[in-house]
């Protein structure tokens, strides 16, 4: 056990060991090996316990990172878990999928020659240990309340709000159009980053705590928003954003040119044992094909690394900016490079071509010009600099936009911004409909799991304040 902190001057930064690239290309298991207790304690002891913890400041959840690092270094893991879970609904998931290099670890104040504290891996270790030891308990209130709250969407924001409201005593029902809870955590993130039993055990934990899940229920089709408003004293819309952004290039409608989310959902469903006709037909299976993925975010990295594991003949990522300007996590880019993905930087698609189905991409070389009003360099084509890439499968990973919820829910009073996200009063998180709140990507736009958790927890607090303002509640829930 480490007896003191500030060990960064003595101990080097170490991430958990990565499995060999050749080995991990052949399966869907997580890339990183779990920390042993001594390694986790040692890495936690590197924390400098600084007076202004920038790691905490730059965490969307403002996690008490220095506190649980110190407790881990001292071997007080159950206390470390209590501190970590006090601010974070899913610390074991954030430890796996958060881009720590852009958030907590990227803002660690330890001098860069010594490298930052290994925060994400320690967070994952703490919570995995808590599950193994039985320290993770279902959300149970001290007293039940009679009021019922409905949540539309079982993604990070919806589940975080459900857990927080249940602890407050509310009767909570979560509605989701899919057959499993988790949203993009279950269907959008591949197993090699987040194994699905990690998400599914949270659903079971919440059910054990009294949260009801109504799955395979599409609001606007199976039940109306108006009906839900009569069933619940308050509603939270946390549907996320699922509509794929498109590019208007010639040949974009050729068979074999597919949206990233369709591709990832098919792969994840196959891994869960579902019958997936589009995968079985080969339409959404990369096996034996030359694959081109268009985009540079984390979704693009998920797609290229999924294609590698499906046995693609080659995988190329086409991104119109350079590596330094990629929005995705640099760790994911490095993992993709190790696994054999080829990157074509400063290049974008000009057209897709083929007879009957896609056979290739005509790409345009780019260069970065002067910064625009936001300060980001503009992308400009290099005249005449065209080249072709062979491709039997093209995956468009260009980000996500909101679906038209006012139309889907048949509720024009749900007004939207110019980006299509729901308008809310940012102080109360309430939409123009009284008692109907919104949180997560449907308000923020496509973002990170950790921001969804933050928004869901904040929305739960605002819903509680709203219900409190309506009057007193009976102490015991009605049977």
XYZ file of C-alpha atoms in Angstrom, residues 15 30 68 74 125 182 316 322 382 391 426 460:
12
model
C -1.681 2.591 -18.483
C -11.750 -5.230 -24.448
C -10.786 8.775 -4.726
C -4.341 3.839 0.637
C -10.608 -0.560 -11.529
C -28.569 1.627 -22.666
C -9.121 3.069 -44.815
C -5.048 16.397 -40.531
C -6.434 21.261 -53.978
C -14.296 0.109 -51.702
C -31.668 26.291 -19.511
C -33.616 14.975 -12.176
